[in-house]
Each structure stands twice: as structure tokens, then as C-alpha cells.
Amino acid sequence: MTGRKMKIAVLKGDGIGPEVVESARSVLLAAAEKNSLGLDLIDLPIGFEAYKTYGRTLPPETVRGMEECNGWVLGPLSAGAYPKDDKDYPMASGKIRKAFDLFANIRPIRSLVEKSDKAIDLVIVRENTEDFYPDRNLFKGYGEFWPNEDTVLSLRVITRRACKRISETAFELARTRSKKNLVTAVHKSNVLVEGDGLFLEEVRKTAKNYHDIRLNEGLVDSIGMQLVMTPESFDVLVTTNMFGDILSDVAAAKIGGLGLAPSLNSGEKYAMAQAVHGSAPDIAGKNVANPTAEILSTAMLLEWLYSKYGDEAIRRTALSIDEAVRNVLSDGNSLTVDLGGAASTEKFTSTIIDRIKKERAR
Ligand code: ATP
């Protein structure tokens, strides 16, 4: 082993969470061993599993455990189904994002097999702490309420600080990618004149510090259509919380579905791997879920840890995972059901692990 040992928390979550996280864990362990990266994986309870023991879906014990780790791998959560007496209702992952200030949600959408000029390689940079999300957009209280029995008010919160931070994240990312050197700001400022006006003001201000990157702006409805028709024309997209959430599912459809869409939640101090998809209760426990999104999210976490700690073994481990996943997908002999194959989650995982073991040393 070389360098520093990485301590990573593993939070399985609900629905297909235990299956896809178990897969990501075993791929991570195999790649770390191959690349001499020291790893300490710590299991922490979250979701229904935590509720059974602690009466809440994000117990303080879990939060304390997370604080002691360098990064976290989180499975999907069935937040909508949590009991109303859960102290963390409605959403443990929203609480985590807020408590640890994970202000950026980075969602790459890449064609993992396609190589032509129609290949898609874009990243949605989504603000993660405010906007229409009532579980995290207030200091105290809940951002949705009933003034009378027939009316609901939902608050939208947009702050200059959050817009600035997410814009900077997007421009920095565009620079490191060296692809089209293009940032597209997605908004609805013709309707949300003030909130998205402020968002655009901050994006434009940030753009002035990045002369090498072009700024394009588009209304969310029009960008939604362009993502379906010409997804290959995009590079980095930056947007507010809810638009980012919706657009990333739309874009995921263009690369083979949610099973292939990874994401990273990151802040100044912490980062968390978390697939874009939810807990998919319809296929939970059947050993058919596609773990690619969770596995690639874990590789993204490693890249983030590399940028923080600079240890080459971390970078090699991330590359190993990425390459093995791409190779197994392009071989096409062991694909999961959502991709038209017949391989179980476990079979797909063991094929990736075999691939990692056979790789030549980097
Ligand atoms: P939640 O309520 O937790 O958001 P959901 O079922 O509403 O869950 P998703 O889990 O995001 O929404 O996914 C929608 C559908 O896409 C699932 O019902 C499932 O059929 C499919 N799906 C999602 N993730 C995967 C995956 N990793 N592998 C295969 N199919 C998936």
C-alpha cells in the first residue's frame, strides 16, 4: 500500500440500494487492491434500516460516523415512503446535503459505448441547497405550507451566494474538461424574473473571469428539447436545483437510462457518491438492478478525493473502475436487463471485477 488510507462510509439505502451499493463496494475493493490504495470502508445505517433501530432515517450516530470519513457512498432512499413520525422526514439525503453544505450536484451524462460524433459527453452542474426544495431551503421550518385547507404555498429560494458558487463550479469544470469550452446556463427568467434574473446575473459575472470558456444561455423548456434532439452539442450545463434534477433524468434517457447515470454531491469539505436514480421499488430485491450508476458515482468520489489529497493510487483506482465498466458495457456479453441483456446484478458485477483483475498495471 502507498500513500494515505482513505476512510469511506457506505450507506446502503432502500429499495435497490443494498444491491447496487454492495456491487459498488466490491468493485471499489477490487480496484483499490489492484492499484495499492489503502481503504477503510465503514458501514453506517440510513433509511428504513436505520429507522428500525433508531426510530429515524438519519440517526445522529450516522452523521457523526460520516464526519470521520473522507467521503461517502450513498444508495438511493425511498424518502416518499418514510413514516411521518420519522424525525428526519421527509428526506435524509436532503438533510445531508444541507448539513454538510454539499452545494454542487455534478451529473455527467456520457455515452459509455458510442464513439461517433453523435457521442454524448455533457455534465449537468446542479445547485443542491435551495430553490424549490422545501426540506432544505430554509434555516428553520419547512418551505411549503397551507394557509388554508385549499391552498398550498411553496417557497422558492435563490441566493446570490449559491448562484455564485455553482457558477464557479461549472466554469472550473468546463476548464478541466477541455472539450467544447462551453457553459450553458439554464433558466426560466422570462417567468421567474427575479430569482432566475439573480441566477443569470451571477453566471454572467463569473463568466467574465473565464475568457477561455464561452457562455450560452437558454430557457429550460427549450434546453429540454435540445437535450433530446442534439445532446451531443452540449458541454457543461449549469442550473438551479429543480431544473437540474429534471434535466438530468431527461438526458439520462439518451444514454441508455437511469441505470447508467452517476452523480457526485460535493462541497468544500465533503463529497458523496450517489446515483441519479431513486430506489426503484419495482425491481428491488430481484438481483436485476443495473449498478453502473452507483459504481461510476464511486469512481467520481475517488476523482474528487484525488483532487483533494493528490495521491496517485486514488486516481489510478478511479481510472481502473471507469475503464472496466466501459469495457464490460462495450463487450455486451454481460449486460443487465435494462440494457437488453440477461445478466443479474451479481453477474454484471463479477464480470467488472474480473476485468479489473486482468488489467495491466498502470
Ligand atoms: P424513488 O421513489 O425512490 O425516487 P422511483 O421508482 O420513483 O424511486 P427511480 O428509482 O428513479 O424512481 O426509477 C424509475 C424506474 O427506472 C424504476 O422504477 C426502475 O424500473 C428504473 N430504474 C431506476 N434505476 C434503475 C437501475 N439502477 N437499474 C435498472 N432499472 C432502474
mmCIF file of C-alpha atoms and ligand atoms in Angstrom:
data_model
loop_
_atom_site.group_PDB
_atom_site.id
_atom_site.type_symbol
_atom_site.label_atom_id
_atom_site.label_comp_id
_atom_site.label_asym_id
_atom_site.label_seq_id
_atom_site.Cartn_x
_atom_site.Cartn_y
_atom_site.Cartn_z
ATOM 1 C CA MET A 1 0.000 0.000 0.000
ATOM 2 C CA THR A 2 1.151 3.519 -0.722
ATOM 3 C CA GLY A 3 0.013 6.925 0.429
ATOM 4 C CA ARG A 4 -2.724 7.681 2.878
ATOM 5 C CA LYS A 5 -5.539 5.275 3.747
ATOM 6 C CA MET A 6 -8.969 6.535 2.633
ATOM 7 C CA LYS A 7 -11.833 6.104 5.055
ATOM 8 C CA ILE A 8 -15.114 5.833 3.148
ATOM 9 C CA ALA A 9 -18.588 5.485 4.643
ATOM 10 C CA VAL A 10 -21.001 3.120 2.927
ATOM 11 C CA LEU A 11 -24.717 3.868 3.356
ATOM 12 C CA LYS A 12 -26.821 1.256 1.599
ATOM 13 C CA GLY A 13 -30.201 2.991 1.489
ATOM 14 C CA ASP A 14 -33.526 1.479 0.449
ATOM 15 C CA GLY A 15 -35.075 -0.445 -2.462
ATOM 16 C CA ILE A 16 -32.311 -1.454 -4.878
ATOM 17 C CA GLY A 17 -29.811 0.455 -2.682
ATOM 18 C CA PRO A 18 -28.355 -2.577 -0.863
ATOM 19 C CA GLU A 19 -27.818 -4.391 -4.184
ATOM 20 C CA VAL A 20 -26.209 -1.557 -6.152
ATOM 21 C CA VAL A 21 -24.149 -0.327 -3.199
ATOM 22 C CA GLU A 22 -22.875 -3.855 -2.498
ATOM 23 C CA SER A 23 -21.844 -4.022 -6.131
ATOM 24 C CA ALA A 24 -20.082 -0.630 -5.958
ATOM 25 C CA ARG A 25 -18.340 -1.704 -2.753
ATOM 26 C CA SER A 26 -16.932 -4.909 -4.239
ATOM 27 C CA VAL A 27 -15.801 -3.152 -7.423
ATOM 28 C CA LEU A 28 -14.158 -0.442 -5.320
ATOM 29 C CA LEU A 29 -12.337 -3.014 -3.181
ATOM 30 C CA ALA A 30 -11.070 -4.910 -6.230
ATOM 31 C CA ALA A 31 -9.838 -1.733 -7.952
ATOM 32 C CA ALA A 32 -8.207 -0.454 -4.748
ATOM 33 C CA GLU A 33 -6.366 -3.739 -4.273
ATOM 34 C CA LYS A 34 -5.200 -3.725 -7.882
ATOM 35 C CA ASN A 35 -3.885 -0.162 -7.513
ATOM 36 C CA SER A 36 -2.441 -0.444 -3.979
ATOM 37 C CA LEU A 37 -4.885 2.028 -2.469
ATOM 38 C CA GLY A 38 -5.478 1.588 1.264
ATOM 39 C CA LEU A 39 -9.201 1.662 2.056
ATOM 40 C CA ASP A 40 -11.233 1.520 5.205
ATOM 41 C CA LEU A 41 -14.951 1.046 4.434
ATOM 42 C CA ILE A 42 -17.335 1.893 7.294
ATOM 43 C CA ASP A 43 -20.987 0.764 7.120
ATOM 44 C CA LEU A 44 -23.446 3.286 8.523
ATOM 45 C CA PRO A 45 -27.227 2.833 8.800
ATOM 46 C CA ILE A 46 -29.605 5.085 6.876
ATOM 47 C CA GLY A 47 -33.194 4.921 5.599
ATOM 48 C CA PHE A 48 -35.575 2.152 6.677
ATOM 49 C CA GLU A 49 -32.718 0.102 8.147
ATOM 50 C CA ALA A 50 -31.840 2.999 10.493
ATOM 51 C CA TYR A 51 -35.498 3.714 11.261
ATOM 52 C CA LYS A 52 -35.975 0.142 12.570
ATOM 53 C CA THR A 53 -33.190 0.562 15.138
ATOM 54 C CA TYR A 54 -33.134 4.292 15.908
ATOM 55 C CA GLY A 55 -36.668 5.428 15.008
ATOM 56 C CA ARG A 56 -35.269 7.841 12.443
ATOM 57 C CA THR A 57 -33.841 7.594 8.942
ATOM 58 C CA LEU A 58 -30.712 9.682 9.554
ATOM 59 C CA PRO A 59 -29.614 8.998 13.156
ATOM 60 C CA PRO A 60 -27.042 11.297 14.809
ATOM 61 C CA GLU A 61 -24.766 8.227 15.130
ATOM 62 C CA THR A 62 -24.677 8.031 11.325
ATOM 63 C CA VAL A 63 -23.963 11.746 10.948
ATOM 64 C CA ARG A 64 -21.092 11.503 13.471
ATOM 65 C CA GLY A 65 -19.690 8.485 11.616
ATOM 66 C CA MET A 66 -19.857 10.389 8.338
ATOM 67 C CA GLU A 67 -17.923 13.322 9.809
ATOM 68 C CA GLU A 68 -14.998 10.999 10.471
ATOM 69 C CA CYS A 69 -14.733 9.767 6.886
ATOM 70 C CA ASN A 70 -13.049 11.236 3.802
ATOM 71 C CA GLY A 71 -16.063 10.546 1.605
ATOM 72 C CA TRP A 72 -19.348 8.648 1.434
ATOM 73 C CA VAL A 73 -21.122 6.269 -0.899
ATOM 74 C CA LEU A 74 -24.890 6.583 -0.554
ATOM 75 C CA GLY A 75 -27.533 4.320 -2.056
ATOM 76 C CA PRO A 76 -30.977 5.618 -3.116
ATOM 77 C CA LEU A 77 -33.561 6.362 -0.427
ATOM 78 C CA SER A 78 -37.320 5.706 -0.518
ATOM 79 C CA ALA A 79 -37.912 9.076 1.135
ATOM 80 C CA GLY A 80 -41.506 9.428 -0.090
ATOM 81 C CA ALA A 81 -42.446 6.231 1.756
ATOM 82 C CA TYR A 82 -40.949 7.084 5.153
ATOM 83 C CA PRO A 83 -43.319 7.082 8.139
ATOM 84 C CA LYS A 84 -44.490 10.553 9.157
ATOM 85 C CA ASP A 85 -43.139 10.064 12.699
ATOM 86 C CA ASP A 86 -39.598 9.809 11.322
ATOM 87 C CA LYS A 87 -37.723 12.771 12.841
ATOM 88 C CA ASP A 88 -35.834 13.179 9.591
ATOM 89 C CA TYR A 89 -38.946 13.148 7.406
ATOM 90 C CA PRO A 90 -39.156 13.801 4.513
ATOM 91 C CA MET A 91 -35.651 13.344 3.170
ATOM 92 C CA ALA A 92 -32.434 12.136 4.769
ATOM 93 C CA SER A 93 -30.377 12.903 1.675
ATOM 94 C CA GLY A 94 -31.681 16.499 1.626
ATOM 95 C CA LYS A 95 -30.628 16.834 5.264
ATOM 96 C CA ILE A 96 -27.164 15.528 4.453
ATOM 97 C CA ARG A 97 -26.754 17.944 1.558
ATOM 98 C CA LYS A 98 -27.734 20.836 3.784
ATOM 99 C CA ALA A 99 -25.887 19.783 6.959
ATOM 100 C CA PHE A 100 -22.605 19.198 5.130
ATOM 101 C CA ASP A 101 -23.108 22.017 2.639
ATOM 102 C CA LEU A 102 -22.861 19.768 -0.427
ATOM 103 C CA PHE A 103 -23.789 22.661 -2.668
ATOM 104 C CA ALA A 104 -22.917 21.129 -6.047
ATOM 105 C CA ASN A 105 -24.513 18.109 -7.635
ATOM 106 C CA ILE A 106 -22.365 17.037 -10.570
ATOM 107 C CA ARG A 107 -24.211 14.795 -13.018
ATOM 108 C CA PRO A 108 -22.235 13.602 -16.057
ATOM 109 C CA ILE A 109 -24.177 12.126 -18.952
ATOM 110 C CA ARG A 110 -21.811 10.203 -21.221
ATOM 111 C CA SER A 111 -22.328 7.687 -23.993
ATOM 112 C CA LEU A 112 -20.372 4.848 -22.430
ATOM 113 C CA VAL A 113 -20.035 2.861 -25.636
ATOM 114 C CA GLU A 114 -20.815 5.130 -28.630
ATOM 115 C CA LYS A 115 -17.693 6.725 -30.168
ATOM 116 C CA SER A 116 -19.044 8.670 -33.193
ATOM 117 C CA ASP A 117 -19.552 12.451 -33.367
ATOM 118 C CA LYS A 118 -23.042 11.770 -32.012
ATOM 119 C CA ALA A 119 -21.489 10.553 -28.759
ATOM 120 C CA ILE A 120 -22.822 12.441 -25.752
ATOM 121 C CA ASP A 121 -20.435 13.860 -23.194
ATOM 122 C CA LEU A 122 -22.049 16.533 -21.071
ATOM 123 C CA VAL A 123 -22.245 17.395 -17.383
ATOM 124 C CA ILE A 124 -25.166 18.932 -15.562
ATOM 125 C CA VAL A 125 -23.992 21.085 -12.664
ATOM 126 C CA ARG A 126 -26.986 21.431 -10.412
ATOM 127 C CA GLU A 127 -27.275 23.710 -7.387
ATOM 128 C CA ASN A 128 -28.110 21.488 -4.442
ATOM 129 C CA THR A 129 -29.114 23.503 -1.386
ATOM 130 C CA GLU A 130 -32.048 25.810 -2.198
ATOM 131 C CA ASP A 131 -34.599 26.629 -4.959
ATOM 132 C CA PHE A 132 -37.974 24.834 -4.681
ATOM 133 C CA TYR A 133 -36.734 22.163 -2.228
ATOM 134 C CA PRO A 134 -38.684 22.839 0.973
ATOM 135 C CA ASP A 135 -36.671 20.362 3.034
ATOM 136 C CA ARG A 136 -33.507 22.437 2.728
ATOM 137 C CA ASN A 137 -34.289 25.959 1.542
ATOM 138 C CA LEU A 138 -34.964 27.495 4.974
ATOM 139 C CA PHE A 139 -32.818 27.947 8.076
ATOM 140 C CA LYS A 140 -35.665 26.531 10.182
ATOM 141 C CA GLY A 141 -39.088 25.227 9.251
ATOM 142 C CA TYR A 142 -40.413 23.782 6.001
ATOM 143 C CA GLY A 143 -40.696 25.753 2.774
ATOM 144 C CA GLU A 144 -44.203 24.559 1.913
ATOM 145 C CA PHE A 145 -47.296 25.307 3.925
ATOM 146 C CA TRP A 146 -51.106 25.509 3.918
ATOM 147 C CA PRO A 147 -52.534 28.987 4.647
ATOM 148 C CA ASN A 148 -55.971 27.356 4.410
ATOM 149 C CA GLU A 149 -57.289 23.881 3.608
ATOM 150 C CA ASP A 150 -57.488 24.516 -0.147
ATOM 151 C CA THR A 151 -54.191 26.275 -0.770
ATOM 152 C CA VAL A 152 -50.531 25.312 -0.658
ATOM 153 C CA LEU A 153 -47.698 27.811 -0.897
ATOM 154 C CA SER A 154 -44.272 26.540 -1.996
ATOM 155 C CA LEU A 155 -41.343 28.867 -1.449
ATOM 156 C CA ARG A 156 -38.553 29.194 -3.975
ATOM 157 C CA VAL A 157 -35.278 30.452 -2.529
ATOM 158 C CA ILE A 158 -32.446 31.753 -4.729
ATOM 159 C CA THR A 159 -29.402 33.362 -3.105
ATOM 160 C CA ARG A 160 -26.518 35.247 -4.647
ATOM 161 C CA ARG A 161 -24.008 33.112 -2.742
ATOM 162 C CA ALA A 162 -25.402 29.796 -4.028
ATOM 163 C CA CYS A 163 -25.610 31.116 -7.617
ATOM 164 C CA LYS A 164 -22.019 32.333 -7.431
ATOM 165 C CA ARG A 165 -20.684 29.069 -6.017
ATOM 166 C CA ILE A 166 -22.446 26.889 -8.551
ATOM 167 C CA SER A 167 -21.383 29.121 -11.447
ATOM 168 C CA GLU A 168 -17.767 28.952 -10.360
ATOM 169 C CA THR A 169 -18.002 25.178 -10.054
ATOM 170 C CA ALA A 170 -19.377 24.940 -13.610
ATOM 171 C CA PHE A 171 -16.727 27.188 -15.175
ATOM 172 C CA GLU A 172 -13.899 25.432 -13.336
ATOM 173 C CA LEU A 173 -15.242 22.100 -14.532
ATOM 174 C CA ALA A 174 -15.520 23.314 -18.140
ATOM 175 C CA ARG A 175 -11.868 24.326 -17.978
ATOM 176 C CA THR A 176 -10.668 20.936 -16.694
ATOM 177 C CA ARG A 177 -12.678 19.047 -19.331
ATOM 178 C CA SER A 178 -11.106 20.847 -22.330
ATOM 179 C CA LYS A 179 -13.975 19.685 -24.556
ATOM 180 C CA LYS A 180 -16.054 22.417 -26.158
ATOM 181 C CA ASN A 181 -15.120 25.052 -23.540
ATOM 182 C CA LEU A 182 -18.787 25.875 -23.259
ATOM 183 C CA VAL A 183 -21.053 26.542 -20.284
ATOM 184 C CA THR A 184 -24.812 26.682 -20.894
ATOM 185 C CA ALA A 185 -26.803 28.461 -18.183
ATOM 186 C CA VAL A 186 -30.326 27.024 -17.970
ATOM 187 C CA HIS A 187 -33.067 29.228 -16.537
ATOM 188 C CA LYS A 188 -36.643 30.488 -16.842
ATOM 189 C CA SER A 189 -36.006 34.187 -16.354
ATOM 190 C CA ASN A 190 -38.909 35.188 -18.598
ATOM 191 C CA VAL A 191 -41.239 33.899 -15.846
ATOM 192 C CA LEU A 192 -39.101 33.682 -12.725
ATOM 193 C CA VAL A 193 -37.857 37.179 -13.459
ATOM 194 C CA GLU A 194 -36.296 37.916 -10.071
ATOM 195 C CA GLY A 195 -34.938 34.522 -8.973
ATOM 196 C CA ASP A 196 -33.558 33.434 -12.311
ATOM 197 C CA GLY A 197 -32.582 37.033 -13.028
ATOM 198 C CA LEU A 198 -30.305 36.844 -10.000
ATOM 199 C CA PHE A 199 -29.015 33.439 -11.096
ATOM 200 C CA LEU A 200 -28.124 34.791 -14.551
ATOM 201 C CA GLU A 201 -26.528 37.908 -13.103
ATOM 202 C CA GLU A 202 -24.116 35.741 -11.100
ATOM 203 C CA VAL A 203 -23.391 33.375 -14.008
ATOM 204 C CA ARG A 204 -22.544 36.322 -16.273
ATOM 205 C CA LYS A 205 -20.328 37.873 -13.606
ATOM 206 C CA THR A 206 -18.457 34.592 -13.183
ATOM 207 C CA ALA A 207 -18.098 34.184 -16.980
ATOM 208 C CA LYS A 208 -16.055 37.420 -17.079
ATOM 209 C CA ASN A 209 -13.296 35.620 -15.138
ATOM 210 C CA TYR A 210 -13.130 32.756 -17.653
ATOM 211 C CA HIS A 211 -12.209 34.238 -21.030
ATOM 212 C CA ASP A 212 -11.359 30.791 -22.388
ATOM 213 C CA ILE A 213 -14.916 29.486 -21.805
ATOM 214 C CA ARG A 214 -17.967 30.558 -23.822
ATOM 215 C CA LEU A 215 -21.259 31.224 -22.086
ATOM 216 C CA ASN A 216 -24.526 30.226 -23.714
ATOM 217 C CA GLU A 217 -27.918 30.845 -22.092
ATOM 218 C CA GLY A 218 -31.200 29.034 -22.684
ATOM 219 C CA LEU A 219 -34.715 28.680 -21.312
ATOM 220 C CA VAL A 220 -35.245 25.383 -19.543
ATOM 221 C CA ASP A 221 -38.074 24.291 -21.831
ATOM 222 C CA SER A 222 -36.011 24.912 -24.964
ATOM 223 C CA ILE A 223 -32.903 23.276 -23.472
ATOM 224 C CA GLY A 224 -35.038 20.261 -22.519
ATOM 225 C CA MET A 225 -35.943 19.840 -26.182
ATOM 226 C CA GLN A 226 -32.352 20.349 -27.350
ATOM 227 C CA LEU A 227 -31.153 17.735 -24.857
ATOM 228 C CA VAL A 228 -33.456 15.258 -26.541
ATOM 229 C CA MET A 229 -32.631 16.320 -30.126
ATOM 230 C CA THR A 230 -28.947 17.298 -30.089
ATOM 231 C CA PRO A 231 -27.450 16.231 -26.745
ATOM 232 C CA GLU A 232 -24.002 15.946 -28.346
ATOM 233 C CA SER A 233 -23.872 19.738 -28.778
ATOM 234 C CA PHE A 234 -23.597 20.411 -25.017
ATOM 235 C CA ASP A 235 -20.588 20.513 -22.724
ATOM 236 C CA VAL A 236 -21.317 21.822 -19.196
ATOM 237 C CA LEU A 237 -24.812 22.943 -18.168
ATOM 238 C CA VAL A 238 -25.308 24.967 -15.009
ATOM 239 C CA THR A 239 -28.699 25.400 -13.420
ATOM 240 C CA THR A 240 -30.802 25.694 -10.304
ATOM 241 C CA ASN A 241 -31.817 22.715 -8.193
ATOM 242 C CA MET A 242 -35.121 21.511 -9.647
ATOM 243 C CA PHE A 243 -34.355 22.209 -13.306
ATOM 244 C CA GLY A 244 -31.104 20.254 -12.846
ATOM 245 C CA ASP A 245 -32.924 17.314 -11.322
ATOM 246 C CA ILE A 246 -35.453 17.085 -14.139
ATOM 247 C CA LEU A 247 -32.999 17.685 -16.988
ATOM 248 C CA SER A 248 -30.613 15.010 -15.757
ATOM 249 C CA ASP A 249 -33.307 12.323 -15.966
ATOM 250 C CA VAL A 250 -34.242 13.565 -19.458
ATOM 251 C CA ALA A 251 -30.601 13.450 -20.561
ATOM 252 C CA ALA A 252 -30.089 10.022 -18.940
ATOM 253 C CA ALA A 253 -32.730 8.627 -21.302
ATOM 254 C CA LYS A 254 -30.391 9.485 -24.194
ATOM 255 C CA ILE A 255 -27.557 7.284 -22.922
ATOM 256 C CA GLY A 256 -29.497 4.156 -22.021
ATOM 257 C CA GLY A 257 -31.468 5.121 -18.932
ATOM 258 C CA LEU A 258 -31.100 5.831 -15.244
ATOM 259 C CA GLY A 259 -29.005 2.744 -14.590
ATOM 260 C CA LEU A 260 -26.097 4.488 -16.339
ATOM 261 C CA ALA A 261 -26.271 7.980 -14.790
ATOM 262 C CA PRO A 262 -23.849 8.645 -11.910
ATOM 263 C CA SER A 263 -23.581 11.724 -9.716
ATOM 264 C CA LEU A 264 -21.470 13.336 -7.045
ATOM 265 C CA ASN A 265 -22.644 15.749 -4.347
ATOM 266 C CA SER A 266 -19.752 17.931 -3.324
ATOM 267 C CA GLY A 267 -18.847 20.870 -1.108
ATOM 268 C CA GLU A 268 -15.649 22.427 0.224
ATOM 269 C CA LYS A 269 -15.007 19.685 2.785
ATOM 270 C CA TYR A 270 -17.005 16.610 1.849
ATOM 271 C CA ALA A 271 -18.287 14.670 -1.137
ATOM 272 C CA MET A 272 -20.838 11.917 -1.551
ATOM 273 C CA ALA A 273 -21.308 9.437 -4.389
ATOM 274 C CA GLN A 274 -24.996 8.936 -5.175
ATOM 275 C CA ALA A 275 -26.524 7.580 -8.382
ATOM 276 C CA VAL A 276 -29.080 9.819 -10.101
ATOM 277 C CA HIS A 277 -31.777 7.133 -9.886
ATOM 278 C CA GLY A 278 -34.137 6.511 -6.992
ATOM 279 C CA SER A 279 -34.770 3.331 -5.034
ATOM 280 C CA ALA A 280 -36.764 1.628 -7.862
ATOM 281 C CA PRO A 281 -39.061 -0.382 -5.560
ATOM 282 C CA ASP A 282 -40.494 -2.274 -8.580
ATOM 283 C CA ILE A 283 -37.241 -4.188 -9.089
ATOM 284 C CA ALA A 284 -35.830 -4.180 -5.530
ATOM 285 C CA GLY A 285 -34.525 -7.482 -4.150
ATOM 286 C CA LYS A 286 -34.645 -9.210 -7.560
ATOM 287 C CA ASN A 287 -30.945 -9.069 -8.411
ATOM 288 C CA VAL A 288 -31.696 -7.295 -11.703
ATOM 289 C CA ALA A 289 -30.796 -3.648 -10.975
ATOM 290 C CA ASN A 290 -28.047 -2.085 -13.046
ATOM 291 C CA PRO A 291 -25.305 -0.997 -10.596
ATOM 292 C CA THR A 292 -23.336 1.040 -13.191
ATOM 293 C CA ALA A 293 -24.614 4.411 -11.943
ATOM 294 C CA GLU A 294 -23.616 3.656 -8.347
ATOM 295 C CA ILE A 295 -20.244 2.213 -9.403
ATOM 296 C CA LEU A 296 -19.409 5.242 -11.574
ATOM 297 C CA SER A 297 -20.559 7.594 -8.802
ATOM 298 C CA THR A 298 -17.988 5.883 -6.586
ATOM 299 C CA ALA A 299 -15.323 6.487 -9.261
ATOM 300 C CA MET A 300 -16.358 10.171 -9.256
ATOM 301 C CA LEU A 301 -15.874 10.262 -5.494
ATOM 302 C CA LEU A 302 -12.361 8.897 -5.987
ATOM 303 C CA GLU A 303 -11.587 11.611 -8.550
ATOM 304 C CA TRP A 304 -12.758 14.218 -6.040
ATOM 305 C CA LEU A 305 -10.581 12.629 -3.324
ATOM 306 C CA TYR A 306 -7.638 12.697 -5.740
ATOM 307 C CA SER A 307 -8.141 16.418 -6.359
ATOM 308 C CA LYS A 308 -8.133 16.928 -2.577
ATOM 309 C CA TYR A 309 -5.335 14.589 -1.476
ATOM 310 C CA GLY A 310 -3.297 14.203 -4.686
ATOM 311 C CA ASP A 311 -2.497 10.538 -4.103
ATOM 312 C CA GLU A 312 -1.833 8.803 -7.444
ATOM 313 C CA ALA A 313 -3.231 5.489 -6.147
ATOM 314 C CA ILE A 314 -6.641 7.150 -5.784
ATOM 315 C CA ARG A 315 -6.561 8.399 -9.375
ATOM 316 C CA ARG A 316 -5.455 5.013 -10.706
ATOM 317 C CA THR A 317 -8.271 3.294 -8.803
ATOM 318 C CA ALA A 318 -10.856 5.660 -10.322
ATOM 319 C CA LEU A 319 -9.471 5.080 -13.833
ATOM 320 C CA SER A 320 -9.462 1.341 -13.297
ATOM 321 C CA ILE A 321 -13.155 1.339 -12.402
ATOM 322 C CA ASP A 322 -14.117 3.596 -15.285
ATOM 323 C CA GLU A 323 -12.213 1.568 -17.843
ATOM 324 C CA ALA A 324 -13.517 -1.794 -16.615
ATOM 325 C CA VAL A 325 -17.134 -0.588 -16.696
ATOM 326 C CA ARG A 326 -16.750 0.784 -20.234
ATOM 327 C CA ASN A 327 -15.103 -2.416 -21.436
ATOM 328 C CA VAL A 328 -17.796 -4.658 -19.989
ATOM 329 C CA LEU A 329 -20.528 -2.468 -21.489
ATOM 330 C CA SER A 330 -18.927 -2.395 -24.930
ATOM 331 C CA ASP A 331 -18.254 -6.174 -24.897
ATOM 332 C CA GLY A 332 -22.006 -6.504 -24.436
ATOM 333 C CA ASN A 333 -21.788 -10.124 -23.242
ATOM 334 C CA SER A 334 -22.895 -9.475 -19.710
ATOM 335 C CA LEU A 335 -25.485 -6.705 -19.723
ATOM 336 C CA THR A 336 -28.254 -6.176 -17.198
ATOM 337 C CA VAL A 337 -31.924 -6.420 -18.169
ATOM 338 C CA ASP A 338 -32.465 -2.636 -18.561
ATOM 339 C CA LEU A 339 -29.779 -2.684 -21.284
ATOM 340 C CA GLY A 340 -31.343 -5.603 -23.118
ATOM 341 C CA GLY A 341 -29.186 -8.319 -21.525
ATOM 342 C CA ALA A 342 -29.909 -11.139 -19.104
ATOM 343 C CA ALA A 343 -27.127 -10.746 -16.534
ATOM 344 C CA SER A 344 -28.036 -10.380 -12.874
ATOM 345 C CA THR A 345 -26.639 -7.534 -10.779
ATOM 346 C CA GLU A 346 -24.178 -10.005 -9.250
ATOM 347 C CA LYS A 347 -23.063 -11.458 -12.589
ATOM 348 C CA PHE A 348 -22.533 -7.995 -14.094
ATOM 349 C CA THR A 349 -20.524 -7.008 -11.011
ATOM 350 C CA SER A 350 -18.318 -10.094 -11.081
ATOM 351 C CA THR A 351 -17.611 -9.504 -14.804
ATOM 352 C CA ILE A 352 -16.366 -5.987 -13.973
ATOM 353 C CA ILE A 353 -14.246 -7.328 -11.126
ATOM 354 C CA ASP A 354 -12.693 -9.978 -13.400
ATOM 355 C CA ARG A 355 -11.903 -7.229 -15.860
ATOM 356 C CA ILE A 356 -10.177 -5.155 -13.184
ATOM 357 C CA LYS A 357 -8.118 -8.148 -12.041
ATOM 358 C CA LYS A 358 -6.953 -8.820 -15.621
ATOM 359 C CA GLU A 359 -6.000 -5.205 -16.330
ATOM 360 C CA ARG A 360 -2.324 -4.485 -16.815
ATOM 361 C CA ALA A 361 -0.771 -2.359 -14.063
ATOM 362 C CA ARG A 362 -0.947 1.410 -14.642
HETATM 363 P P1 ATP B 1 -37.952 6.799 -5.774
HETATM 364 O O1 ATP B 1 -39.358 6.913 -5.313
HETATM 365 O O2 ATP B 1 -37.008 6.301 -4.755
HETATM 366 O O3 ATP B 1 -37.439 8.031 -6.496
HETATM 367 P P2 ATP B 1 -38.791 5.633 -8.299
HETATM 368 O O4 ATP B 1 -39.145 4.221 -8.638
HETATM 369 O O5 ATP B 1 -39.871 6.636 -8.278
HETATM 370 O O6 ATP B 1 -37.975 5.634 -6.908
HETATM 371 P P3 ATP B 1 -36.407 5.657 -9.819
HETATM 372 O O7 ATP B 1 -35.955 4.671 -8.850
HETATM 373 O O8 ATP B 1 -35.535 6.823 -10.040
HETATM 374 O O9 ATP B 1 -37.792 6.201 -9.398
HETATM 375 O O10 ATP B 1 -36.560 4.937 -11.213
HETATM 376 C C1 ATP B 1 -37.684 4.858 -12.059
HETATM 377 C C2 ATP B 1 -37.653 3.480 -12.741
HETATM 378 O O11 ATP B 1 -36.458 3.316 -13.523
HETATM 379 C C3 ATP B 1 -37.602 2.367 -11.714
HETATM 380 O O12 ATP B 1 -38.889 2.035 -11.296
HETATM 381 C C4 ATP B 1 -36.892 1.257 -12.442
HETATM 382 O O13 ATP B 1 -37.783 0.466 -13.178
HETATM 383 C C5 ATP B 1 -35.937 2.009 -13.368
HETATM 384 N N1 ATP B 1 -34.583 2.074 -12.766
HETATM 385 C C6 ATP B 1 -34.101 3.041 -11.963
HETATM 386 N N2 ATP B 1 -32.857 2.771 -11.576
HETATM 387 C C7 ATP B 1 -32.526 1.602 -12.150
HETATM 388 C C8 ATP B 1 -31.351 0.767 -12.128
HETATM 389 N N3 ATP B 1 -30.253 1.100 -11.433
HETATM 390 N N4 ATP B 1 -31.371 -0.388 -12.825
HETATM 391 C C9 ATP B 1 -32.440 -0.733 -13.555
HETATM 392 N N5 ATP B 1 -33.580 -0.010 -13.617
HETATM 393 C C10 ATP B 1 -33.628 1.146 -12.924
#
